[in-house]
mmCIF file of C-alpha atoms and ligand atoms in Angstrom:
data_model
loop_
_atom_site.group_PDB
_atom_site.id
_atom_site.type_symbol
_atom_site.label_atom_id
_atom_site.label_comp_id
_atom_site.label_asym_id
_atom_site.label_seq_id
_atom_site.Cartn_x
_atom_site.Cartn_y
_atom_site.Cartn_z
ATOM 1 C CA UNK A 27 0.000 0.000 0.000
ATOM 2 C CA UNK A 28 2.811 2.794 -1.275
ATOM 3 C CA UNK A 29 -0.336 5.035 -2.970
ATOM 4 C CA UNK A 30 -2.593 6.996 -0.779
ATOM 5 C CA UNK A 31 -5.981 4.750 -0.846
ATOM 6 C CA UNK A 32 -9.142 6.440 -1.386
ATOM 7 C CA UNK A 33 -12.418 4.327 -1.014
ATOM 8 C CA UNK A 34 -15.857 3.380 -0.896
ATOM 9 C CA UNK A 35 -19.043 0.974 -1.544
ATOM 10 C CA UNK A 36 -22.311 0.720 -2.418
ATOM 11 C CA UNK A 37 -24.344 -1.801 -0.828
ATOM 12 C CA UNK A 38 -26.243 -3.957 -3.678
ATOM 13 C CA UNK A 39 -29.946 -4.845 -2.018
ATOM 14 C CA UNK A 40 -31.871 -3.314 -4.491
ATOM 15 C CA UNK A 41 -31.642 -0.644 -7.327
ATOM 16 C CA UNK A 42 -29.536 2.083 -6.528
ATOM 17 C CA UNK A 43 -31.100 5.464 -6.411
ATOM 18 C CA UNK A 44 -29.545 9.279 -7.988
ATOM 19 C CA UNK A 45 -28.429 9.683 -4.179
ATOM 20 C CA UNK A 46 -26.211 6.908 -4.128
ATOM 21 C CA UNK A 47 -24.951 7.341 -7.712
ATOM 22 C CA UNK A 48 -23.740 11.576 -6.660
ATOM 23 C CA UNK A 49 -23.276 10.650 -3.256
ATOM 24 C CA UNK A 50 -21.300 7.421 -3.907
ATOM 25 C CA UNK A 51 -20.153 6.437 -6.949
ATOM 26 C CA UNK A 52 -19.307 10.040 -8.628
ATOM 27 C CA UNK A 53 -17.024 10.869 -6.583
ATOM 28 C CA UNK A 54 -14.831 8.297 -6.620
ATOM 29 C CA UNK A 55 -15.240 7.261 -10.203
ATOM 30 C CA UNK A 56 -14.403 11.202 -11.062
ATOM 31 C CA UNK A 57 -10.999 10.355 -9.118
ATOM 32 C CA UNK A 58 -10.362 6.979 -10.294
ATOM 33 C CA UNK A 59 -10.509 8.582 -13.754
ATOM 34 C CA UNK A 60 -8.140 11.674 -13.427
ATOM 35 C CA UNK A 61 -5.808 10.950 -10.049
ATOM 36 C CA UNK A 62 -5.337 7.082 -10.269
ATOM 37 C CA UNK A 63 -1.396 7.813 -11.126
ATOM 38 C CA UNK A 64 -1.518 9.316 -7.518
ATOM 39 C CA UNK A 65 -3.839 7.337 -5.513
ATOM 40 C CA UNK A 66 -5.389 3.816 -4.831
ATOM 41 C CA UNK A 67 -8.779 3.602 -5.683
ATOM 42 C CA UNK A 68 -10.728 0.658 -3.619
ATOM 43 C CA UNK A 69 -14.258 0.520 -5.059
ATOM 44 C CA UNK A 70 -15.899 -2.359 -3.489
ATOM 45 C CA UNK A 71 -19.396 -4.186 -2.843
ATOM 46 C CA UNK A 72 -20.133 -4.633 0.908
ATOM 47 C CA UNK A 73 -22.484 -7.546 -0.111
ATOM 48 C CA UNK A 74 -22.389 -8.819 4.107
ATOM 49 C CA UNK A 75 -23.876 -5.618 4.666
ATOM 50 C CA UNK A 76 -26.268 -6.139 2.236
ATOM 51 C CA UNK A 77 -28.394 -7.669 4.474
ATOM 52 C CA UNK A 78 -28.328 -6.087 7.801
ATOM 53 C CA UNK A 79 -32.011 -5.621 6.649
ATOM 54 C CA UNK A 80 -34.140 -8.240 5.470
ATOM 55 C CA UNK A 81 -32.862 -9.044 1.459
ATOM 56 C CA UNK A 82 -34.080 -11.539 -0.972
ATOM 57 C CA UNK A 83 -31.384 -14.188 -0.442
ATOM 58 C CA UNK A 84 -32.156 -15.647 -4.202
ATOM 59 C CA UNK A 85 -31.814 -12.737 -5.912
ATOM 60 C CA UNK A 86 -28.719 -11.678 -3.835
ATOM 61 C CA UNK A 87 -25.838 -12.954 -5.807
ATOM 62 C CA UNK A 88 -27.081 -11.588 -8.856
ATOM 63 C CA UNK A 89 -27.039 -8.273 -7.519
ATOM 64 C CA UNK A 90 -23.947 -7.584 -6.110
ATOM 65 C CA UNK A 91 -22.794 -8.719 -9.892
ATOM 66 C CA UNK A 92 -25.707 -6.222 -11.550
ATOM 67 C CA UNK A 93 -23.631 -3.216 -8.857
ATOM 68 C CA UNK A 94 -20.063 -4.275 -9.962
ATOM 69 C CA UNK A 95 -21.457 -3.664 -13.612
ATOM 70 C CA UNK A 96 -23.259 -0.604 -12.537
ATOM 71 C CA UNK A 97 -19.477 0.738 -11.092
ATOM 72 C CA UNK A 98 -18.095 0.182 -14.787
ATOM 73 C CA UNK A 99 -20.731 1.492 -16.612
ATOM 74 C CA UNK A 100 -20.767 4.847 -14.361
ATOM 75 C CA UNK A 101 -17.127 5.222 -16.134
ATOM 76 C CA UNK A 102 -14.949 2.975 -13.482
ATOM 77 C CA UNK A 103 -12.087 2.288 -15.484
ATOM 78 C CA UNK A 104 -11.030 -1.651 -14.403
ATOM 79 C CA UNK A 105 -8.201 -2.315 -16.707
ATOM 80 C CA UNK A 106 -5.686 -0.379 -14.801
ATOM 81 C CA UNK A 107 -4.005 -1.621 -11.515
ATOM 82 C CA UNK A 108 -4.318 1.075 -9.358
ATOM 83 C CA UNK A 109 -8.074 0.829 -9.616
ATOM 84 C CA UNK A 110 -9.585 -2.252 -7.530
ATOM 85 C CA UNK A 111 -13.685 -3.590 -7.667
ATOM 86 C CA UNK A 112 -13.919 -6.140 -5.263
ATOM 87 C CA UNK A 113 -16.534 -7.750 -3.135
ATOM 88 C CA UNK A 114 -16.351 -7.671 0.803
ATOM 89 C CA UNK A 115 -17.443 -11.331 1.273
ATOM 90 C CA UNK A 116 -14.631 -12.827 -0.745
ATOM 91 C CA UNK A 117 -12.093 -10.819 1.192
ATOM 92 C CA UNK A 118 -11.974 -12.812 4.995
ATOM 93 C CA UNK A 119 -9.965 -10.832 6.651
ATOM 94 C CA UNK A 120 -13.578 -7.740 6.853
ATOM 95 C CA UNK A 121 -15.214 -10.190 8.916
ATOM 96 C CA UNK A 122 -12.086 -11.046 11.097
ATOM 97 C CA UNK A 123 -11.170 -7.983 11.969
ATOM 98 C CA UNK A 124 -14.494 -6.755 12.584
ATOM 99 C CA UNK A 125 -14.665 -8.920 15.387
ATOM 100 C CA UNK A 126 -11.570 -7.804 16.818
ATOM 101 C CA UNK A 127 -13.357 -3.990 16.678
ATOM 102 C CA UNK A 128 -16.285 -5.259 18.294
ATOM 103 C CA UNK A 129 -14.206 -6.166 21.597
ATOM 104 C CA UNK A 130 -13.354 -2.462 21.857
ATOM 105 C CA UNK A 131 -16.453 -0.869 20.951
ATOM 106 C CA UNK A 132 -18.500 0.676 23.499
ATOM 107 C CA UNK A 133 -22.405 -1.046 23.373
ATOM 108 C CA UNK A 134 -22.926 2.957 24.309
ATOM 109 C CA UNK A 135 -21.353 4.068 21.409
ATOM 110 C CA UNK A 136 -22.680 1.945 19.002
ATOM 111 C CA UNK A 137 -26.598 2.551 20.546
ATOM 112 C CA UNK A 138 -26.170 6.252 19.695
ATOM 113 C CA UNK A 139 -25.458 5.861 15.878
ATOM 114 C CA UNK A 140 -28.514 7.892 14.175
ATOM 115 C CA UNK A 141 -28.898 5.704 11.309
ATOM 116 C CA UNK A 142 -28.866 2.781 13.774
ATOM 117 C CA UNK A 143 -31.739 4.711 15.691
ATOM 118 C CA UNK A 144 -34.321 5.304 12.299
ATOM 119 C CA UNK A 145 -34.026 2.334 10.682
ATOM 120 C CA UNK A 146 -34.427 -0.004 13.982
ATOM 121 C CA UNK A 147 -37.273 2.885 15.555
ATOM 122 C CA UNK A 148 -40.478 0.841 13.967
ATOM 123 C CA UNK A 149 -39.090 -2.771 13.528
ATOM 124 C CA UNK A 150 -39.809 -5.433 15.178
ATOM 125 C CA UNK A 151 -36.977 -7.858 13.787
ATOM 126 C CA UNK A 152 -33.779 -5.563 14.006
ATOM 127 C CA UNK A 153 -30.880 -8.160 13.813
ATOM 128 C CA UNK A 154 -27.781 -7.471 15.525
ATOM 129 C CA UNK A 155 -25.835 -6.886 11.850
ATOM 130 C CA UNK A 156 -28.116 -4.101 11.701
ATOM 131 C CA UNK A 157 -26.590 -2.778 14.894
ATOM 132 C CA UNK A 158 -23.200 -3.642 14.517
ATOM 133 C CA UNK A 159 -23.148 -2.893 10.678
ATOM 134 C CA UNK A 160 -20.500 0.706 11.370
ATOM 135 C CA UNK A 161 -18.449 -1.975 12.596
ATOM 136 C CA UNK A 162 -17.608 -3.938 9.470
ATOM 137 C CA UNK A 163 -17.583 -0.228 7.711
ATOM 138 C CA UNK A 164 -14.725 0.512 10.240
ATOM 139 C CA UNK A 165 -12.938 -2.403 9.206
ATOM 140 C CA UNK A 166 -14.188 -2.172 5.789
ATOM 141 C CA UNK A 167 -12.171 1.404 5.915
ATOM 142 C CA UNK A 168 -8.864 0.317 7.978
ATOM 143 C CA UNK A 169 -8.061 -2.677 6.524
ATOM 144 C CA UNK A 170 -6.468 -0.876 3.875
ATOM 145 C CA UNK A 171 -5.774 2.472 5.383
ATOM 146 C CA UNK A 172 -7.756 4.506 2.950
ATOM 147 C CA UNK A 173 -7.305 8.137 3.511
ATOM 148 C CA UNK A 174 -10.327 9.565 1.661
ATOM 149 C CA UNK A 175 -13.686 8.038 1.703
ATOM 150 C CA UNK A 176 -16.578 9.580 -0.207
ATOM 151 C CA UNK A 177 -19.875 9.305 1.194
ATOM 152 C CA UNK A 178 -23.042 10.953 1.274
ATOM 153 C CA UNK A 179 -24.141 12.833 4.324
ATOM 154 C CA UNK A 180 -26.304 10.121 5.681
ATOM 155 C CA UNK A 181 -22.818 8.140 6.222
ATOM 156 C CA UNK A 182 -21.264 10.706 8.129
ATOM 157 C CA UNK A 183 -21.218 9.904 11.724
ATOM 158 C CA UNK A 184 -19.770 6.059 10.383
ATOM 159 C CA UNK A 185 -16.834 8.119 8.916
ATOM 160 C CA UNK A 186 -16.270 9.618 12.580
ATOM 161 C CA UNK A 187 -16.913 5.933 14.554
ATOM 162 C CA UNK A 188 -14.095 5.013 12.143
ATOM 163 C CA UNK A 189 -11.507 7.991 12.996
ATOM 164 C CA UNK A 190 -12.617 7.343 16.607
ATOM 165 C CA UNK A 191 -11.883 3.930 16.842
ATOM 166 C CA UNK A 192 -9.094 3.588 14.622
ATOM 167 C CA UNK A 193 -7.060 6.621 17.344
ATOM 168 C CA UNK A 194 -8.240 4.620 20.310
ATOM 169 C CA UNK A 195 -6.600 1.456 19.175
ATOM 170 C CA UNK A 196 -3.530 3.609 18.072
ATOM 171 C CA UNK A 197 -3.149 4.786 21.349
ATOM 172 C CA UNK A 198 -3.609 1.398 23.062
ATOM 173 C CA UNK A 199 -1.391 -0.910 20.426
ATOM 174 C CA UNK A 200 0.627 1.860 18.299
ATOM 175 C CA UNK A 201 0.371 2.530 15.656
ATOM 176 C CA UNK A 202 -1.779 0.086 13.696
ATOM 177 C CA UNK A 203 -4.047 2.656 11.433
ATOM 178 C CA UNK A 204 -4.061 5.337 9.363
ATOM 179 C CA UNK A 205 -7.024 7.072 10.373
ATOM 180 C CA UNK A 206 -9.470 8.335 7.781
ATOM 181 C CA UNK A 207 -9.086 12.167 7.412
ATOM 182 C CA UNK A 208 -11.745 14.382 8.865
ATOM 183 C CA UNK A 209 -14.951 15.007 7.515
ATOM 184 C CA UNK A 210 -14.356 18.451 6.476
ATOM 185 C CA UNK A 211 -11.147 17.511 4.951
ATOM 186 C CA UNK A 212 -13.094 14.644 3.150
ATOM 187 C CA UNK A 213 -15.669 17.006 1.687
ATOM 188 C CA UNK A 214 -13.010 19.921 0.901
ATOM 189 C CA UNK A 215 -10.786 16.944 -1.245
ATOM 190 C CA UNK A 216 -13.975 15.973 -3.207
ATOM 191 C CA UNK A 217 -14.995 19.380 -4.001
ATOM 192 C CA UNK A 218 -17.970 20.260 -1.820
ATOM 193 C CA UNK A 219 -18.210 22.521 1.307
ATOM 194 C CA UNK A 220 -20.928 20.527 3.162
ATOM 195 C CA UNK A 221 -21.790 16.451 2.890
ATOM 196 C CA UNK A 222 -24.142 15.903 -0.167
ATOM 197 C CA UNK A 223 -27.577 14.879 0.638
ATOM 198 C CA UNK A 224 -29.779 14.533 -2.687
ATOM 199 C CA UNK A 225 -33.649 14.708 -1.347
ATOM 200 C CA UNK A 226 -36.778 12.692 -2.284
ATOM 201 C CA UNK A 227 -38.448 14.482 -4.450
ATOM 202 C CA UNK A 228 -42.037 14.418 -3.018
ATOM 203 C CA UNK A 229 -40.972 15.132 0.230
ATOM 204 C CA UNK A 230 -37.827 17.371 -0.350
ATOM 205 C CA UNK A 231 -37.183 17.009 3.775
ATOM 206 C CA UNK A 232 -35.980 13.596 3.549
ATOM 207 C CA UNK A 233 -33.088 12.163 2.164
ATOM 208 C CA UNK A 234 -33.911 9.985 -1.451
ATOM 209 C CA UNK A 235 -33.566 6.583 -0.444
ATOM 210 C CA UNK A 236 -34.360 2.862 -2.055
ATOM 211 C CA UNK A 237 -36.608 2.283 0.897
ATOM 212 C CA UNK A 238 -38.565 4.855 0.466
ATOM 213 C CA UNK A 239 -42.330 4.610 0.879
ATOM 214 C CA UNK A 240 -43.358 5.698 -3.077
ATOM 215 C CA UNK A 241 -41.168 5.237 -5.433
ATOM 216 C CA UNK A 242 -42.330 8.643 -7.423
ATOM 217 C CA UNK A 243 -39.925 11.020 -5.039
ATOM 218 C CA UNK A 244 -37.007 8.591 -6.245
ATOM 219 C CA UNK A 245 -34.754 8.043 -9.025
ATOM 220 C CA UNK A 246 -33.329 4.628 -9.839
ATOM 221 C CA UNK A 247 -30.666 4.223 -12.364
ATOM 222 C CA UNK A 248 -33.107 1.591 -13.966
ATOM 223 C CA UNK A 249 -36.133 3.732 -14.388
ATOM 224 C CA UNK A 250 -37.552 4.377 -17.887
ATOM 225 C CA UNK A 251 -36.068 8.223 -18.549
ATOM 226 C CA UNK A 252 -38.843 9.131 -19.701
ATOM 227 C CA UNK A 253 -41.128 7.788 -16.513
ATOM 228 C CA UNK A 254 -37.793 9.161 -13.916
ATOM 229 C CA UNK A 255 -38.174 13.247 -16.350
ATOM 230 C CA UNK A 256 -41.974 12.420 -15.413
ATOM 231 C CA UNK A 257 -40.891 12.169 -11.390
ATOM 232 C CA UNK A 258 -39.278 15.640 -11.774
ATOM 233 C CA UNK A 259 -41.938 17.268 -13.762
ATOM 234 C CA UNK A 260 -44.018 16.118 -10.659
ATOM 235 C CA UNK A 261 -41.834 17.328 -7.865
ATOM 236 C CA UNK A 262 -42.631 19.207 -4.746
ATOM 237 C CA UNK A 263 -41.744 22.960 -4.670
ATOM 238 C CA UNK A 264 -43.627 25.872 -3.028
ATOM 239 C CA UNK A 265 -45.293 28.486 -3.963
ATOM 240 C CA UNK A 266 -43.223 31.343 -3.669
ATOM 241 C CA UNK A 267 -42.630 31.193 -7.502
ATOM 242 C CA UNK A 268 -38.685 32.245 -7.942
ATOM 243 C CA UNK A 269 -35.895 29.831 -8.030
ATOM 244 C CA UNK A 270 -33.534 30.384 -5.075
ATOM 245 C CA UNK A 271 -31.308 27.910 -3.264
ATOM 246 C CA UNK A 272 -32.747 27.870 0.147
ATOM 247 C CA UNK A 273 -32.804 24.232 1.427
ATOM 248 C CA UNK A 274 -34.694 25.642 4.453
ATOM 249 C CA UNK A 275 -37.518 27.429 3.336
ATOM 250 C CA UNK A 276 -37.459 25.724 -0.764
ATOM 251 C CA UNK A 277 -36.499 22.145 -0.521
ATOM 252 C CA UNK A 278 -37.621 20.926 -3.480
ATOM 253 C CA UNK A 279 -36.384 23.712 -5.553
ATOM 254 C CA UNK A 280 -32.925 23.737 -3.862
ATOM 255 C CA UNK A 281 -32.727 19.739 -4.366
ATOM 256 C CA UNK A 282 -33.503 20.048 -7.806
ATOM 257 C CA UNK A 283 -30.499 23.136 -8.241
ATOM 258 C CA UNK A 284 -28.042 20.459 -7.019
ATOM 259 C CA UNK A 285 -29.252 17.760 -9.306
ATOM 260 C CA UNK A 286 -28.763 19.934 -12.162
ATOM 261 C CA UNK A 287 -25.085 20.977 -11.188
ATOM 262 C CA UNK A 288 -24.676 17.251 -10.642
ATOM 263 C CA UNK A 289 -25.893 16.508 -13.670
ATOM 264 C CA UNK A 290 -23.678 19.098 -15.549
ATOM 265 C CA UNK A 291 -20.771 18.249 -13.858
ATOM 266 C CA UNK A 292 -21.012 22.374 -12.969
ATOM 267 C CA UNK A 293 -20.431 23.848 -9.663
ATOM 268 C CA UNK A 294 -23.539 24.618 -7.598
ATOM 269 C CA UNK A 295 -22.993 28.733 -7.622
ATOM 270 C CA UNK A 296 -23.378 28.826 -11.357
ATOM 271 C CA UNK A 297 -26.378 26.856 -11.332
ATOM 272 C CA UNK A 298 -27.879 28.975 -8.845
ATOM 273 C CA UNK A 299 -27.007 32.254 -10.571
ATOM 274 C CA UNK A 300 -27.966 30.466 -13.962
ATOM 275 C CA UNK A 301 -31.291 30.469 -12.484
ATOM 276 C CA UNK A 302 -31.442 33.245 -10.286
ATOM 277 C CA UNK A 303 -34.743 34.780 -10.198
ATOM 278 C CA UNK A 304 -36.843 32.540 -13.060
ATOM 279 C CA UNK A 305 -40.473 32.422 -12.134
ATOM 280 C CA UNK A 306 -41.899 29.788 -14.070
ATOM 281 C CA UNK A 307 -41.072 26.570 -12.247
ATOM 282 C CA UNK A 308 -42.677 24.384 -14.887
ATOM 283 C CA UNK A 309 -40.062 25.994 -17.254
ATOM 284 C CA UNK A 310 -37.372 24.704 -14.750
ATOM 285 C CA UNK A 311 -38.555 21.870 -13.665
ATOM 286 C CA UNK A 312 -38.710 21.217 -17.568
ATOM 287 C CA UNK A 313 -35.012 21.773 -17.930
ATOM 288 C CA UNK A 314 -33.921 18.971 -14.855
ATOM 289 C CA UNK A 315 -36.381 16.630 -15.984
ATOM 290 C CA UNK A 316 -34.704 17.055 -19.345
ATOM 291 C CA UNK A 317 -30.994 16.376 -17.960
ATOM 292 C CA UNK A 318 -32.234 13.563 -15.694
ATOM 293 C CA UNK A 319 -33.363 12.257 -19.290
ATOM 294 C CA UNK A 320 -30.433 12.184 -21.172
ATOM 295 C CA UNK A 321 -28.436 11.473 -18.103
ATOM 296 C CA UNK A 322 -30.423 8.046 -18.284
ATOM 297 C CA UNK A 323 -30.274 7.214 -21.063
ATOM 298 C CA UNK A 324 -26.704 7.417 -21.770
ATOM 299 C CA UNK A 325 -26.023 5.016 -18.082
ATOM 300 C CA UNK A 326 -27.942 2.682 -19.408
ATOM 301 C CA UNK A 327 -26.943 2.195 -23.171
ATOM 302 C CA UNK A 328 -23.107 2.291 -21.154
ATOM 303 C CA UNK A 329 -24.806 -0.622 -18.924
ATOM 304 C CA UNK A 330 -26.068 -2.519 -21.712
ATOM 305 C CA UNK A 331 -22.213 -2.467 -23.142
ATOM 306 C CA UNK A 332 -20.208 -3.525 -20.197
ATOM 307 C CA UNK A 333 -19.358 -7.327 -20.547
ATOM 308 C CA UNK A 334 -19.817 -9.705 -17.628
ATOM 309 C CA UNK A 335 -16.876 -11.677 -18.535
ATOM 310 C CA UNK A 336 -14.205 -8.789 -18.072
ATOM 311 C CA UNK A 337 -16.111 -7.811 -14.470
ATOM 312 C CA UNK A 338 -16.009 -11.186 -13.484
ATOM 313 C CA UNK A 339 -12.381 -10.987 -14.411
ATOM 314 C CA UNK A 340 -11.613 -8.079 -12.495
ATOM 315 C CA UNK A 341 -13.465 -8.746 -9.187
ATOM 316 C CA UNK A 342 -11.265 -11.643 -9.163
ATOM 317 C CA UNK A 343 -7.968 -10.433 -9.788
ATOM 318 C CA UNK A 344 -9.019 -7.517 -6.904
ATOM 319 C CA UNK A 345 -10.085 -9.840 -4.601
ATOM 320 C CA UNK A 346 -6.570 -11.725 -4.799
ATOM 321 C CA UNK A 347 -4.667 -8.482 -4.419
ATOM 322 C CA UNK A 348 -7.276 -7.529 -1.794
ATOM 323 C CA UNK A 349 -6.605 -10.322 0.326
ATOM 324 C CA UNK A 350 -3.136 -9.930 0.290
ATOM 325 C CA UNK A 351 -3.359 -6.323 1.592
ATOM 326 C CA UNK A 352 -6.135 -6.249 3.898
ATOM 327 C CA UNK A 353 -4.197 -10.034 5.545
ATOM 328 C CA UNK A 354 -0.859 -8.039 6.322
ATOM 329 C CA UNK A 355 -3.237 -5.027 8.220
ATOM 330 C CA UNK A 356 -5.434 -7.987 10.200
ATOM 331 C CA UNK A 357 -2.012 -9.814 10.680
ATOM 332 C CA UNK A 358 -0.631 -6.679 12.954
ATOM 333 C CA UNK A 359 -3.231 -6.401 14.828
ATOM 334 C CA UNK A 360 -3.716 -9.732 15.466
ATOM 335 C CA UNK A 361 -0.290 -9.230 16.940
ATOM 336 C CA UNK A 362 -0.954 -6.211 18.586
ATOM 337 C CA UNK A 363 -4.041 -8.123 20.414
ATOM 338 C CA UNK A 364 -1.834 -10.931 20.976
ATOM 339 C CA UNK A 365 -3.312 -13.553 18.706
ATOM 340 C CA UNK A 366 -0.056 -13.937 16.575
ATOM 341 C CA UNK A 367 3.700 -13.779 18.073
ATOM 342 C CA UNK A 368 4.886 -9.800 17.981
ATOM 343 C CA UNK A 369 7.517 -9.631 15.178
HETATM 344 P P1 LIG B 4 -25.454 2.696 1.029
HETATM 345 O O1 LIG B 4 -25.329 1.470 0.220
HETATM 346 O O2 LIG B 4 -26.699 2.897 1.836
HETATM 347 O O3 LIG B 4 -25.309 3.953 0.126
HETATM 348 C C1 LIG B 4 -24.217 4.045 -0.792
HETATM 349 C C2 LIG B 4 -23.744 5.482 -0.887
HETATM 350 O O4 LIG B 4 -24.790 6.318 -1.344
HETATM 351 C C3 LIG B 4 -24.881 7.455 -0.493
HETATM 352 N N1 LIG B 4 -26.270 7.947 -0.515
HETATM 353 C C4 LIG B 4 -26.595 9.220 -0.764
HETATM 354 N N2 LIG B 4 -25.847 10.305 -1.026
HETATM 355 C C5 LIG B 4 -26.493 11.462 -1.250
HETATM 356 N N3 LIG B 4 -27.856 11.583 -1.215
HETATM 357 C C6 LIG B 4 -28.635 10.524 -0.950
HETATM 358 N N4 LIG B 4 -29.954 10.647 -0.954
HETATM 359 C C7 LIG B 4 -28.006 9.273 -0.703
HETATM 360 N N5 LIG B 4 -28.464 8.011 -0.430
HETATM 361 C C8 LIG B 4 -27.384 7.235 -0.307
HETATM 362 C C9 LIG B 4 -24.462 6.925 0.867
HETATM 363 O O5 LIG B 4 -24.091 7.962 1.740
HETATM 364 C C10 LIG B 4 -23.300 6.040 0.479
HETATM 365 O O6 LIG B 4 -22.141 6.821 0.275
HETATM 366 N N6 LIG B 4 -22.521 1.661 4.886
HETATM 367 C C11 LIG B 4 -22.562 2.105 3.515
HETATM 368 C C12 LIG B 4 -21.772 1.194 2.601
HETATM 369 C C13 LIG B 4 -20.411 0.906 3.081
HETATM 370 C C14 LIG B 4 -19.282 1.765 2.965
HETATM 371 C C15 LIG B 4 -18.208 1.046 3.570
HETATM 372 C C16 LIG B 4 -19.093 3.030 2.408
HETATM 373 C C17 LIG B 4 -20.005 -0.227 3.721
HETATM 374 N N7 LIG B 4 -18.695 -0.132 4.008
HETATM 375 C C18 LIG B 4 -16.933 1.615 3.653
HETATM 376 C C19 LIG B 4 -17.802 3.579 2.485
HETATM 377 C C20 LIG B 4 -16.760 2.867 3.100
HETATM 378 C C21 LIG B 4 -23.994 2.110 3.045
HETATM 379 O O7 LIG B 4 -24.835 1.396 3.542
HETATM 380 O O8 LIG B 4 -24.193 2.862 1.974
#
């Protein structure tokens, strides 16, 4: 590990959403494309943590496959060796060392994680993967000392459990870890001042997710484009007819601004003053629905052309490299906790 590693996943339980493609996949794929001279790029499926919520066990395997193709076809580019794709499950040494973390994990810590908190609230059958699931994303993280790790907002606080427990177990064993740098550090590398947070677009206060109640406030990278142009043409706004970026008092408007600078791979501000002032929302609305689209369209022709075969190829290859990596990191601390004989 002589590059600076930068890296993330996607869990593959279902279709993956516009939120997970900016707050994910972009990115990192945007790096992997321009920087991978300079950096590692890890961009892996955590398929265990795939079902910390109840999943469709027969469909499973096909999935995490469908979101290794979905990583090539968002522009990954696999045939160069500073770029992995790898799956979490065929890599041991995630599990193993996220058992080790679990022995010095507070239960308090862990019961104060927010995401922990909404998506246990009104279950009855919340499994303990569920709970310990920032866990395996701390190990997930340290195994292979990544510095950067893009994530959307809603993955936030499991960026800081990571920093936090990767310093406590540098101060009790050395140094085993590089820590992950700080959030604001994170956000300032990738280009954005605050953590992205791409809303549903019926109910512009709450983040767009696959679990979402109706599926007509979210995009998934398999909708029709011209049913997902529909979904904008039918967002929320308000009715204070002018296009501002207030995410406060204009949700939907504001979430659609930062779609469309998304979209056009354009920074927010000119967006905003691109818009500044327009009245007629349908005339807007019109435009993003337009770019959402296109967008669509081209992902998906790029889908249709990515060949199993050469995936298949590459998850493999990663996954041997992987292993060899991520065992040296478990191997020291399995020294440092005493399991192996110190060095
Ligand atoms: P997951 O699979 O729920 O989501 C994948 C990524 O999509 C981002 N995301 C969003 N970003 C902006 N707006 C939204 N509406 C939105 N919805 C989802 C998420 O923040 C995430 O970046 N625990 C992780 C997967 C994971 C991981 C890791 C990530 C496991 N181990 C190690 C990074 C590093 C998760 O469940 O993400």
């Amino acid at each position: 590990m002589t590059k600076p590693v930068i890296l993330t996943g996607l869990r593959a339980n279902n279709d993956l959403t516009l939120g997970n493609y900016f707050g994910g996949m972009l990115p990192i794929i945007d790096t992997a494309k321009t920087r991978s001279d300079e950096y590692q790029i890890n961009m892996f499926i955590p398929d265990l943590h795939s079902f910390t919520t109840p999943t469709d066990h027969s469909q499973l395997y096909e999935q995490i496959l469908q979101t290794a193709k979905l990583f090539v076809a968002a522009g990954l580019p696999i045939d160069n060796e500073n770029i992995h794709l790898y799956r979490q499950s065929h890599v041991s040494a995630h599990s193993e060392l996220t058992w080790i973390l679990d022995c010095f994990t507070g239960f308090g810590q862990m019961s104060r994680m927010t995401q922990f908190k909404d998506k246990s609230s009104d279950k009855d059958d919340v499994s303990v993967g569920l709970f310990n699931y920032p866990v395996l994303m701390a190990a997930d993280i340290l195994l292979y000392g990544a510095r950067y790790v893009p994530v959307g907002d809603d993955q936030t606080q499991h960026l800081e459990f990571t920093r936090d427990i990767a310093e406590r177990m540098n101060t009790r064993f050395g140094n085993l870890f590089t820590v992950p740098e700080p959030v604001k550090k994170q956000h300032a590398f990738f280009g954005n001042d605050q953590g992205l947070r791409i809303m549903d677009l019926v109910d512009p206060t709450r983040k767009m997710s696959k679990s979402a109640n109706s599926e007509k406030g979210v995009i998934f990278l398999s909708d029709d484009p011209s049913a997902a142009a529909k979904k904008v043409m039918g967002a929320t706004t308000d009715d204070k007819a002018f296009v501002a970026f207030d995410p406060l008092e204009q949700p939907g408007i504001s979430n659609l601004l930062q779609i469309s600078a998304l979209l056009a791979g354009e920074p927010l501000e000119t967006v905003i003053e691109r818009h500044a002032g327009q009245t007629r929302y349908g005339d807007f609305k019109s435009e993003v629905a337009t770019q959402v689209n296109d967008f669509l369209i081209r992902f998906q022709t790029s889908l249709a052309n990515v060949d199993e075969a050469t995936v298949i190829k590459k998850l493999e290859q990663s996954e041997a490299a992987m292993n060899i990596q991520a065992g040296e990191t478990l191997y020291k601390v399995q020294q440092a906790v005493g399991l192996r004989p110190k060095a």
